[in-house]
Short mmCIF file of C-alpha atoms and ligand atoms in Angstrom, two decimals:
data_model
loop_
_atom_site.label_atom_id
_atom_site.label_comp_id
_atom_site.label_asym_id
_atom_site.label_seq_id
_atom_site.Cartn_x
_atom_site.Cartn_y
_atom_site.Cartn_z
CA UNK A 122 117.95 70.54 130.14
CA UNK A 123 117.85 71.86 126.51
CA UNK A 124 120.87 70.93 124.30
CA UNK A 125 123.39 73.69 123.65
CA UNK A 126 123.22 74.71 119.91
CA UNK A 127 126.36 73.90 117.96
CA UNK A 128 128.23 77.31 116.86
CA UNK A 129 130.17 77.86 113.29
CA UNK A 130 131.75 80.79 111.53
CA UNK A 131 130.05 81.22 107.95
CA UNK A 132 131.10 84.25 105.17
CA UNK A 133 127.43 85.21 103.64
CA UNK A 134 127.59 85.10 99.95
CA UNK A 135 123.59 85.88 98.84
CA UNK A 136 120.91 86.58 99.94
CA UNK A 137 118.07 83.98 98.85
CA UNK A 138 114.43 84.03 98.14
CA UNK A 139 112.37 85.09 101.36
CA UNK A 140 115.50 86.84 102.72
CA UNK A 141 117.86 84.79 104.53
CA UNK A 142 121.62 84.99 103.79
CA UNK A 143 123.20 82.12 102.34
CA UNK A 144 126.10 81.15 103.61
CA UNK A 145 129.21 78.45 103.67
CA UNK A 146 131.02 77.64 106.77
CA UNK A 147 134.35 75.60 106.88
CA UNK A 148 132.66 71.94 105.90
CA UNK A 149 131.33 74.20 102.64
CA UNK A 150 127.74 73.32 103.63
CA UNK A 151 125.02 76.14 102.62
CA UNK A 152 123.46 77.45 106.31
CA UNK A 153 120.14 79.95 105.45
CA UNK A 154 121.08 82.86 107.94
CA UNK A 155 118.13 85.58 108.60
CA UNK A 156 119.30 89.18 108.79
CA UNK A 157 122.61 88.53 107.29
CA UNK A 158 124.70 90.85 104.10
CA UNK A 159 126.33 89.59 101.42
CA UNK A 160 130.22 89.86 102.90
CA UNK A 161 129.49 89.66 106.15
CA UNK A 162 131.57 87.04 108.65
CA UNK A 163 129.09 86.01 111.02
CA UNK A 164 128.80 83.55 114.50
CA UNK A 165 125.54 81.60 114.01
CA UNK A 166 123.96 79.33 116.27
CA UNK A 167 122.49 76.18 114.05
CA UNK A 168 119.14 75.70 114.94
CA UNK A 169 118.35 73.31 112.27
CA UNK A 170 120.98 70.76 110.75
CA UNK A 171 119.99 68.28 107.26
CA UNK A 172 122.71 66.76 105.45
CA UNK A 173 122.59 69.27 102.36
CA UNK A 174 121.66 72.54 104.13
CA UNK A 175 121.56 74.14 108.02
CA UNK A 176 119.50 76.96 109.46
CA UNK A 177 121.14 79.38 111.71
CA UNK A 178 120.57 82.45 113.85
CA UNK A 179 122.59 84.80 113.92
CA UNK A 180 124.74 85.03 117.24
CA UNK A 181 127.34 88.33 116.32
CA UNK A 182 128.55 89.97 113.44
CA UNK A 183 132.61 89.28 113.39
CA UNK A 184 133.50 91.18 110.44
CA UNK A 185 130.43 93.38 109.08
CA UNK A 186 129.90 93.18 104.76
CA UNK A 187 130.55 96.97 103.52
CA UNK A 188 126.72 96.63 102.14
CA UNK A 189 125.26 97.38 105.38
CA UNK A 190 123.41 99.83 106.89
CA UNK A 191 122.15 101.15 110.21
CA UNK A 192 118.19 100.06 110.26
CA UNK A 193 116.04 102.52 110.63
CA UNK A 194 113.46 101.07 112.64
CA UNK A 195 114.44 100.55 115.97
CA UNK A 196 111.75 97.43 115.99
CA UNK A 197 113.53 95.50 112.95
CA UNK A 198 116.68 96.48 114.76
CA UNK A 199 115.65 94.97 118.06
CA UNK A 200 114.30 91.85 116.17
CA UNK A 201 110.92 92.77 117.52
CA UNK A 202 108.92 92.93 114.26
CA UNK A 203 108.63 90.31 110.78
CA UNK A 204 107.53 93.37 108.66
CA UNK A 205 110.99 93.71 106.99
CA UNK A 206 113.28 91.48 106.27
CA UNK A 207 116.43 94.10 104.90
CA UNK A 208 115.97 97.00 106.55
CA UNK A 209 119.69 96.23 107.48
CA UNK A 210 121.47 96.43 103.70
CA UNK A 211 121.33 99.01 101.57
CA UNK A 212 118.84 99.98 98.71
CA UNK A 213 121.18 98.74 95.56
CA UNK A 214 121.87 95.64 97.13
CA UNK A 215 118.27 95.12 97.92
CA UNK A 216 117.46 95.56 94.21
CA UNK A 217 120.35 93.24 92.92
CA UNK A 218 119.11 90.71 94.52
CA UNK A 219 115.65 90.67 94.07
CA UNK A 220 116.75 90.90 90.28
CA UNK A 221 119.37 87.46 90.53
CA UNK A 222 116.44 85.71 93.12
CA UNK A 223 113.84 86.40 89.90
CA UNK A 224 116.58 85.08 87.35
CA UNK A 225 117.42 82.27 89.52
CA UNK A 226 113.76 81.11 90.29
CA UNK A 227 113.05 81.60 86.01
CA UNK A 228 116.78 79.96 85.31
CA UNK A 229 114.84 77.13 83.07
CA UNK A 230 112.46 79.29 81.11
CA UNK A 231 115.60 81.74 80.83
CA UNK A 232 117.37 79.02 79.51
CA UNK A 233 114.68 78.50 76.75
CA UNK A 234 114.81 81.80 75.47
CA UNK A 235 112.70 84.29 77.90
CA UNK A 236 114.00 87.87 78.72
CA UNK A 237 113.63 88.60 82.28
CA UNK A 238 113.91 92.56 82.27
CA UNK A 239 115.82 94.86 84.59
CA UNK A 240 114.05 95.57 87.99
CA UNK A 241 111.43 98.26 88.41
CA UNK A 242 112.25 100.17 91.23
CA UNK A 243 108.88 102.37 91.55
CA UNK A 244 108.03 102.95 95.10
CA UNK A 245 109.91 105.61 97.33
CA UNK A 246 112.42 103.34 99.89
CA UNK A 247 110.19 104.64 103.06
CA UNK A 248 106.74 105.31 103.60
CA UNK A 249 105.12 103.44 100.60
CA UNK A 250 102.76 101.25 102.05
CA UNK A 251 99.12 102.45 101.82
CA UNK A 252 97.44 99.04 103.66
CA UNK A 253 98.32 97.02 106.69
CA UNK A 254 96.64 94.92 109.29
CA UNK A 255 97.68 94.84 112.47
CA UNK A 256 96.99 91.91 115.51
CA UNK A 257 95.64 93.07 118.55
CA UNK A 258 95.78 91.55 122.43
CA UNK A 259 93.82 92.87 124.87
CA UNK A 260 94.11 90.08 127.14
CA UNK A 261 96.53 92.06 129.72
CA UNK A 262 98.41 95.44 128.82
CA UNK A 263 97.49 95.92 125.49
CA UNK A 264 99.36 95.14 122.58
CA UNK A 265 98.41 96.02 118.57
CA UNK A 266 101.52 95.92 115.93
CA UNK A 267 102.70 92.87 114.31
CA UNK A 268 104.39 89.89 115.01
CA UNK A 269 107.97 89.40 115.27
CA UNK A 270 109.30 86.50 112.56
CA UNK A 271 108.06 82.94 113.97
CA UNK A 272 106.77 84.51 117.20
CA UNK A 273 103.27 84.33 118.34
CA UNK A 274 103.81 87.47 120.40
CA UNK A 275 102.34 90.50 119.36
CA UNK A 276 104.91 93.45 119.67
CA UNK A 277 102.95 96.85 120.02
CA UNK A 278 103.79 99.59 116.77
CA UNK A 279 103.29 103.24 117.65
CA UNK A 280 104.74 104.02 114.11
CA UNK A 281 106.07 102.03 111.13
CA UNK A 282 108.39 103.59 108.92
CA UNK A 283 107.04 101.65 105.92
CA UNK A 284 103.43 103.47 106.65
CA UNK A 285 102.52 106.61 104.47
CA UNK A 286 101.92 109.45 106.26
CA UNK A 287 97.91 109.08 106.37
CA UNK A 288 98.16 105.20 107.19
CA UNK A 289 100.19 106.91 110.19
CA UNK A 290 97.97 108.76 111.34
CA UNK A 291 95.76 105.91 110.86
CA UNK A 292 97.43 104.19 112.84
CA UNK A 293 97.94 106.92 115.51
CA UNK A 294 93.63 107.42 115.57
CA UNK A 295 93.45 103.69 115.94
CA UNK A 296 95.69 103.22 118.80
CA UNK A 297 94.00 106.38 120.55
CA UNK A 298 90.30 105.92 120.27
CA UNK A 299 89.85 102.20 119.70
CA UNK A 300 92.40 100.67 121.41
CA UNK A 301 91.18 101.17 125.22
CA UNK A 302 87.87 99.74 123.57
CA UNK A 303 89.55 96.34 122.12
CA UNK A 304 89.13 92.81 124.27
CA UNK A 305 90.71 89.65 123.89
CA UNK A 306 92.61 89.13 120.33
CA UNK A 307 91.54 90.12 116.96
CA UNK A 308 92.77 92.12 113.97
CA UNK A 309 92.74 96.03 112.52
CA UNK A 310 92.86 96.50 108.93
CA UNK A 311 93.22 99.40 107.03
CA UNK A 312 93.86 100.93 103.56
CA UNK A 313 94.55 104.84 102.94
CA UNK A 314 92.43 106.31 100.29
CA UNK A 315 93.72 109.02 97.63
CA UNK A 316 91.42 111.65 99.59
CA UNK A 317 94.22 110.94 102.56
CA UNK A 318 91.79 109.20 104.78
CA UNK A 319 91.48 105.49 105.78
CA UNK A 320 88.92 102.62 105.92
CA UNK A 321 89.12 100.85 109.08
CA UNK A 322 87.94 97.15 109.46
CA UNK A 323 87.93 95.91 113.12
CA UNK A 324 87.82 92.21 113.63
CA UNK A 325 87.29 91.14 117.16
CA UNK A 326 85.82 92.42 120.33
CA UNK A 327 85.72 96.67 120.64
CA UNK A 328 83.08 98.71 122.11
CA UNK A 329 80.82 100.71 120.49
CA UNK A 330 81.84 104.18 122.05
CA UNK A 331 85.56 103.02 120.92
CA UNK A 332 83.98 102.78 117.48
CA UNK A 333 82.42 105.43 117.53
CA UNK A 334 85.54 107.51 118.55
CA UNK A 335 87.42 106.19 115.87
CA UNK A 336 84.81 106.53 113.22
CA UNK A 337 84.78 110.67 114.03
CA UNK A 338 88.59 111.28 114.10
CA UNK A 339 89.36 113.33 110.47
CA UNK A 340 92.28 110.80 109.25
CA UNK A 341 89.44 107.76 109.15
CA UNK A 342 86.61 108.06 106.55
CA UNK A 343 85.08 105.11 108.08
CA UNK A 344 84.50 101.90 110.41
CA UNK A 345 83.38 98.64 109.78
CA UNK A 346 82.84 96.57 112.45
CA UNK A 347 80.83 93.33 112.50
CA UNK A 348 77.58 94.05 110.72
CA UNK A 349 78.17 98.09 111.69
CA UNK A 350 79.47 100.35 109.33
CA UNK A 351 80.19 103.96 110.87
CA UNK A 352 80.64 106.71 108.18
CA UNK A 353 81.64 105.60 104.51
CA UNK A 354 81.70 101.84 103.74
CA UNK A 355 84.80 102.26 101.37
CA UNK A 356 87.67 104.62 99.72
CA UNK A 357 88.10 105.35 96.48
CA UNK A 358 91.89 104.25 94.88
CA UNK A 359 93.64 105.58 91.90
CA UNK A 360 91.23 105.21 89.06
CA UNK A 361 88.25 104.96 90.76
CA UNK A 362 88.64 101.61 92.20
CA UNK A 363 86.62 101.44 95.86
CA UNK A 364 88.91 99.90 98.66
CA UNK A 365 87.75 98.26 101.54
CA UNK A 366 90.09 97.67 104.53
CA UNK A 367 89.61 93.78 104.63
CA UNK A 368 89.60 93.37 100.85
CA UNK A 369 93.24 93.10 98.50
CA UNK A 370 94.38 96.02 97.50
CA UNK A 371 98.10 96.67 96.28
CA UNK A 372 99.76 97.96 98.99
CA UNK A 373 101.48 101.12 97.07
CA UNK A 374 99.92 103.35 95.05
CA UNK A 375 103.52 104.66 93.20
CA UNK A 376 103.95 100.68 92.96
CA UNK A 377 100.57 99.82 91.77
CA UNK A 378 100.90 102.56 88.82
CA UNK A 379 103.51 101.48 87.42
CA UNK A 380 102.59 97.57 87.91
CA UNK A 381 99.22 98.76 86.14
CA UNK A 382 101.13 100.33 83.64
CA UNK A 383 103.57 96.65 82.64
CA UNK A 384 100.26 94.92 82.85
CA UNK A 385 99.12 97.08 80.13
CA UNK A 386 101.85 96.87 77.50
CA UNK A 387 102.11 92.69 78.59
CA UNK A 388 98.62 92.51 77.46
CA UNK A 389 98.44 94.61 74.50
CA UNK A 390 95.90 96.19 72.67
CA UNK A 391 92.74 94.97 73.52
CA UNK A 392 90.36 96.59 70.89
CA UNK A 393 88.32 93.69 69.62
CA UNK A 394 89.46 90.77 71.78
CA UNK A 395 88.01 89.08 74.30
CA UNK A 396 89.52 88.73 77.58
CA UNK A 397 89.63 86.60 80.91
CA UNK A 398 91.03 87.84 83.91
CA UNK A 399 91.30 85.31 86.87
CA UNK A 400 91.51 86.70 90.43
CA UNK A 401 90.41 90.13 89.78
CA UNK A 402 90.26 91.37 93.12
CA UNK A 403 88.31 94.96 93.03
CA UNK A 404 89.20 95.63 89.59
CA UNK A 405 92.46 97.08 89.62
CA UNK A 406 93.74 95.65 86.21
CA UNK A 407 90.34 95.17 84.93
CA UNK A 408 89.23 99.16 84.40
CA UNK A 409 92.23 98.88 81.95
CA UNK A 410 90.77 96.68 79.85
CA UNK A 411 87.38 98.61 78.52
CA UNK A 412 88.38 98.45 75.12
CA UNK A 413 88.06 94.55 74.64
CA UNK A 414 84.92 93.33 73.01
CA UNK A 415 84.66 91.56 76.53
CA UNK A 416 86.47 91.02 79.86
CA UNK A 417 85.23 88.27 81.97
CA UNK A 418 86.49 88.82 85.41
CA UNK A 419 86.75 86.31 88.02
CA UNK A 420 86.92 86.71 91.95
CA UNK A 421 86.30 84.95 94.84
CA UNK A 422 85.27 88.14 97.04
CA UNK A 423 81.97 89.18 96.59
CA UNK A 424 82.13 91.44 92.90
CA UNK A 425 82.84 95.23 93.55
CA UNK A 426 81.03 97.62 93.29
CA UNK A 427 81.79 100.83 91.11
CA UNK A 428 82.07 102.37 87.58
CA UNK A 429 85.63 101.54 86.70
CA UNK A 430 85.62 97.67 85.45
CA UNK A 431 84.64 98.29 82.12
CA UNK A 432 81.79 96.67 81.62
CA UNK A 433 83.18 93.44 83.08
CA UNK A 434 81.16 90.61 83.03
CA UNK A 435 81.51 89.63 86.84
CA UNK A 436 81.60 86.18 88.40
CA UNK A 437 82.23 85.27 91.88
CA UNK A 438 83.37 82.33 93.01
CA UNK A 439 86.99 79.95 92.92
CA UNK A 440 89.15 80.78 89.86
CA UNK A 441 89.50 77.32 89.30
CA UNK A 442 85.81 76.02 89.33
CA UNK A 443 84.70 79.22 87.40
CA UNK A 444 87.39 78.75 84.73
CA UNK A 445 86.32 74.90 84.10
CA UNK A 446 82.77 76.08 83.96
CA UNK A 447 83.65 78.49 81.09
CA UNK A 448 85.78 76.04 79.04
CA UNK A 449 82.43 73.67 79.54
CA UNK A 450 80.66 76.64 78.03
CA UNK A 451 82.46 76.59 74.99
CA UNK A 452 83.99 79.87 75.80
CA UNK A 453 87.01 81.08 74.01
CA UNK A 454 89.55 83.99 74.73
CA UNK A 455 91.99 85.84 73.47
CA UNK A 456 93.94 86.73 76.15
CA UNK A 457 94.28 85.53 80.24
CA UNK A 458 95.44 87.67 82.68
CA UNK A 459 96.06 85.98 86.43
CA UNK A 460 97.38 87.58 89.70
CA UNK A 461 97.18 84.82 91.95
CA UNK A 462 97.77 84.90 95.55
CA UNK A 463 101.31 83.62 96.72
CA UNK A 464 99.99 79.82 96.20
CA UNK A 465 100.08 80.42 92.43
CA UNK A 466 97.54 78.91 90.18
CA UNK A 467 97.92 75.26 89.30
CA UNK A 468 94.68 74.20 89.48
CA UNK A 469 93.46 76.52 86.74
CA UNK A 470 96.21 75.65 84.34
CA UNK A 471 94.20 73.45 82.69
CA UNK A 472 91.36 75.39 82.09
CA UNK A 473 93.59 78.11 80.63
CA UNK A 474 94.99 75.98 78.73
CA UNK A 475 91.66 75.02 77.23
CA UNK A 476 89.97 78.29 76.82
CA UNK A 477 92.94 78.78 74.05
CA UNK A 478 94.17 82.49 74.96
CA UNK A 479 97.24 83.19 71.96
CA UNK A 480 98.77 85.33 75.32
CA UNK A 481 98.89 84.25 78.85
CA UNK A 482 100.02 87.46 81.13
CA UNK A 483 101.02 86.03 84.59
CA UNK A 484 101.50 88.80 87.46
CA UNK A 485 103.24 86.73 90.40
CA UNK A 486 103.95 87.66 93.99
CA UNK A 487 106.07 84.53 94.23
CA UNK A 488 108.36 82.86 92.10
CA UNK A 489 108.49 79.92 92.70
CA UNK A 490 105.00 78.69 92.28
CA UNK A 491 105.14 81.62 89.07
CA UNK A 492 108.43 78.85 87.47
CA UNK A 493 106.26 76.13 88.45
CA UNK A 494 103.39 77.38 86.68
CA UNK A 495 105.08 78.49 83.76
CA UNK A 496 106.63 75.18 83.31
CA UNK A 497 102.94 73.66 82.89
CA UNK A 498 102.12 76.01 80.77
CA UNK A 499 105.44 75.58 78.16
CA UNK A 500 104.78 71.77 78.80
CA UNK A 501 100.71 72.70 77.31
CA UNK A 502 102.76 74.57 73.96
CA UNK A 503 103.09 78.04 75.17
CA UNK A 504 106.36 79.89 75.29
CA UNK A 505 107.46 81.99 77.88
CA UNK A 506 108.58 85.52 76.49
CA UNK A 507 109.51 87.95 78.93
CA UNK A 508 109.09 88.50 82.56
CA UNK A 509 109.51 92.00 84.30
CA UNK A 510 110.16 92.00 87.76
CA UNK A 511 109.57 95.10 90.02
CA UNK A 512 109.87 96.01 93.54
CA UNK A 513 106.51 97.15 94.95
CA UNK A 514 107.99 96.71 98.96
CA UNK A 515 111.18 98.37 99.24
CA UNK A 516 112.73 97.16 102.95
CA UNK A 517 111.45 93.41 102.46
CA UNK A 518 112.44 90.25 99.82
CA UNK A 519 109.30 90.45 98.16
CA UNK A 520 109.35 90.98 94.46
CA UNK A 521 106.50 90.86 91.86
CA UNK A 522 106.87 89.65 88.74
CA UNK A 523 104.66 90.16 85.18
CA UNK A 524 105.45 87.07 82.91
CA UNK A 525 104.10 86.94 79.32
CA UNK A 526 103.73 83.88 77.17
CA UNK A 527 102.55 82.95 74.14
CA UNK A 528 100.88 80.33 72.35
CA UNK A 529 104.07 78.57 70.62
C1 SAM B 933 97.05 89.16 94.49
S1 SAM B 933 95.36 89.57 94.61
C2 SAM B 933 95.11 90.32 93.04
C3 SAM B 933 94.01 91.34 92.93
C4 SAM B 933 94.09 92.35 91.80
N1 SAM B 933 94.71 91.87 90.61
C5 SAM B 933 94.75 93.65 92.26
O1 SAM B 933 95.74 94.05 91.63
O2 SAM B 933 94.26 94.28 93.21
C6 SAM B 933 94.63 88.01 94.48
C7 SAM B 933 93.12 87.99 94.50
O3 SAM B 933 92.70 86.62 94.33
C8 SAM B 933 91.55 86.39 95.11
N2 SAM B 933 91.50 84.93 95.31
C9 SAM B 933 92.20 84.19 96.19
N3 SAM B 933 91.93 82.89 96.02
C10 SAM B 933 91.05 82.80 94.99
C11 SAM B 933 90.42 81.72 94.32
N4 SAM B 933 90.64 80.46 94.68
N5 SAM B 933 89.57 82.01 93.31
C12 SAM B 933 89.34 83.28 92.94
N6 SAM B 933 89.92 84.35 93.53
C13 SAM B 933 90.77 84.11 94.53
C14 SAM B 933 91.75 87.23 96.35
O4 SAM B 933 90.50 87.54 96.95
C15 SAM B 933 92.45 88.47 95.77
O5 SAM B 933 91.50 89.46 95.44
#
């Protein structure tokens, strides 16, 4: 017989990095609470108990915090779907504390002189999301949405509030044609082009006349499935920049201008200097850079095609091993600019280090490997100068950030 969880009162006073509340019940202990508003008084169920912190679910809202709202998707509301995390407190909030989770997670480099900025608020609170993937099951009644937080069950999406209108109707095309034609599990990308249709990427079992269905509909430009590509192999971005559905691409355009745009003053002018980017993706930062004398750009994916990088000299392969191969070179730049995925870049820090760049310009999805990379870097002489976070996923606790330093 499972054990009965042990039940405590807690008052939510923040909201923490990745979204939970934090809260204190009566022994003053901290218990992470998902869902949760600063304010509230909630009943949680402890599900995980350490001496200096507890993890609870919440069980019922006994006095609600004035800072929420009504959810708008009846999914998040239902706790059926992991795709938002604050769907249920209100926009200002949201922004406050992405701003104090930034300043928190930067506290020491803050305390040694960098400015963290005010918060970017760019996209539009609904509807900003231009890519998504979605799982598929096939196995019995079919399923194809996204998972619910730490569930391995798929729960089926007919529409996502977060998608822009042509993703929805993506999304719509994908669930009539190609669905009936899906088996077993697998996964659906796609990304919305600025001609307002999508690039699909199937990843599983479909058949071809489900393909083939979803390949003709007029909000999909194109299919790739397998080795089969039906229609156009790619859309075109803002500036040029060819998206495919399985490939990064940042997942708001409104957000992705004006994240192009900090990117651009962190750097500087460029006339003259030579620069490195590291995980350049399909060249989203690097078209801004044609000025330099050169811009080496690095990328695991295979190198993109298209007009818009400049002139960049290209080379695929792992940030890291490519970056020691250029400070074994003898190569020297001016400037590095990184976007790293989530797991942040500590085993290039050393390279970067060596390749002696006067400005390091760090654009981080995650904080906490961004302060533990900066702190490598101050350690190697370079001073952290300013760090501008913005909001690029309005409904969720994700927040970019674009941290400068200098050689000291
Ligand atoms: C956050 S995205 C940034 C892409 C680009 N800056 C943009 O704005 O679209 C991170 C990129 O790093 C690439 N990547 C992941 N691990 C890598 C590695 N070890 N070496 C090189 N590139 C890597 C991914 O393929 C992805 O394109």
């Amino acid at each position: 017989m499972s054990k009965r969880r042990r039940r405590i009162e807690v008052l939510v006073e923040s909201l923490a990095a990745g979204g939970d509340g934090v809260a204190r019940g009566e022994d003053g202990r901290v218990t992470f609470v998902p869902r949760a508003a600063p304010g509230d008084r909630l009943l949680v169920s402890l599900i995980q108990e350490r001496k200096q912190f507890a993890r609870g679910k919440l069980v019922k809202v006994l006095e609600p915090s004035e800072l929420r709202v009504v959810a708008k998707c009846k999914l998040f509301a239902d706790e059926r779907c992991g795709g938002c995390q604050w769907q249920h407190i209100e926009q200002e909030t949201q922004g406050a504390a992405k701003q104090l989770i930034v300043e928190a997670g930067l506290r020491k480099a803050i305390a040694r002189g960098l400015e963290c900025a005010p918060l970017l608020e760019p996209c539009p609170p609904w509807q900003w999301r231009r890519r998504a993937r979605f799982s598929f099951w096939a196995g019995g009644p079919r399923v194809l949405g996204f998972f619910p937080q730490g569930d391995k069950k798929i729960t089926d999406v007919q529409e996502c509030p977060q998608l822009e209108a042509g993703l929805q109707a993506a999304l719509t095309a994908i669930r009539t044609h190609l669905l009936p034609g899906l088996s077993a599990r697998g996964e659906v990308s796609a990304v919305l082009g600025a001609n307002g249709a999508s690039h699909v990427s199937v990843h599983g079992s479909a058949s071809r006349k489900s393909v083939e269905a979803l390949a003709a509909d007029p909000a999909i430009s194109g299919v790739s499935h397998g080795t089969r590509t039906m229609g156009k192999a790619d859309v075109q971005l803002e500036g040029g920049v060819l998206a495919t559905a399985d490939r990064f691409a940042q997942a708001s355009a409104a957000g992705n201008e004006a994240l192009c745009s900090e990117v651009e003053n962190a750097v500087g002018p460029v006339a003259g200097l030579r620069v490195l980017e590291l995980f350049a993706g399909s060249g989203n930062f690097t078209r801004l850079f044609s000025d330099a004398s050169e811009v080496v750009a690095i990328e695991a994916a295979p190198i993109p095609k298209g007009e818009y990088a400049g002139g960049a000299r290209w080379i695929q392969g792992d940030a890291a091993t490519r970056a020691a191969e250029l400070v074994k070179a003898g190569e020297r730049f001016d400037v590095v600019l990184l976007d790293p995925p989530r797991s942040g870049a500590k085993d290039v820090l050393d390279s970067i280090v060596a390749l002696t760049p006067k400005r390091v310009v760090y654009v981080s999805c995650d904080v906490a490997t961004l302060a533990r990379d900066i702190e490598v870097l101050v350690a190697k002489g370079y001073k952290a100068v300013r760090a501008q976070p913005i909001d690029l996923m309005p409904q969720t606790a994700q927040v970019e950030v674009v941290a400068v330093l200098e050689l000291a």
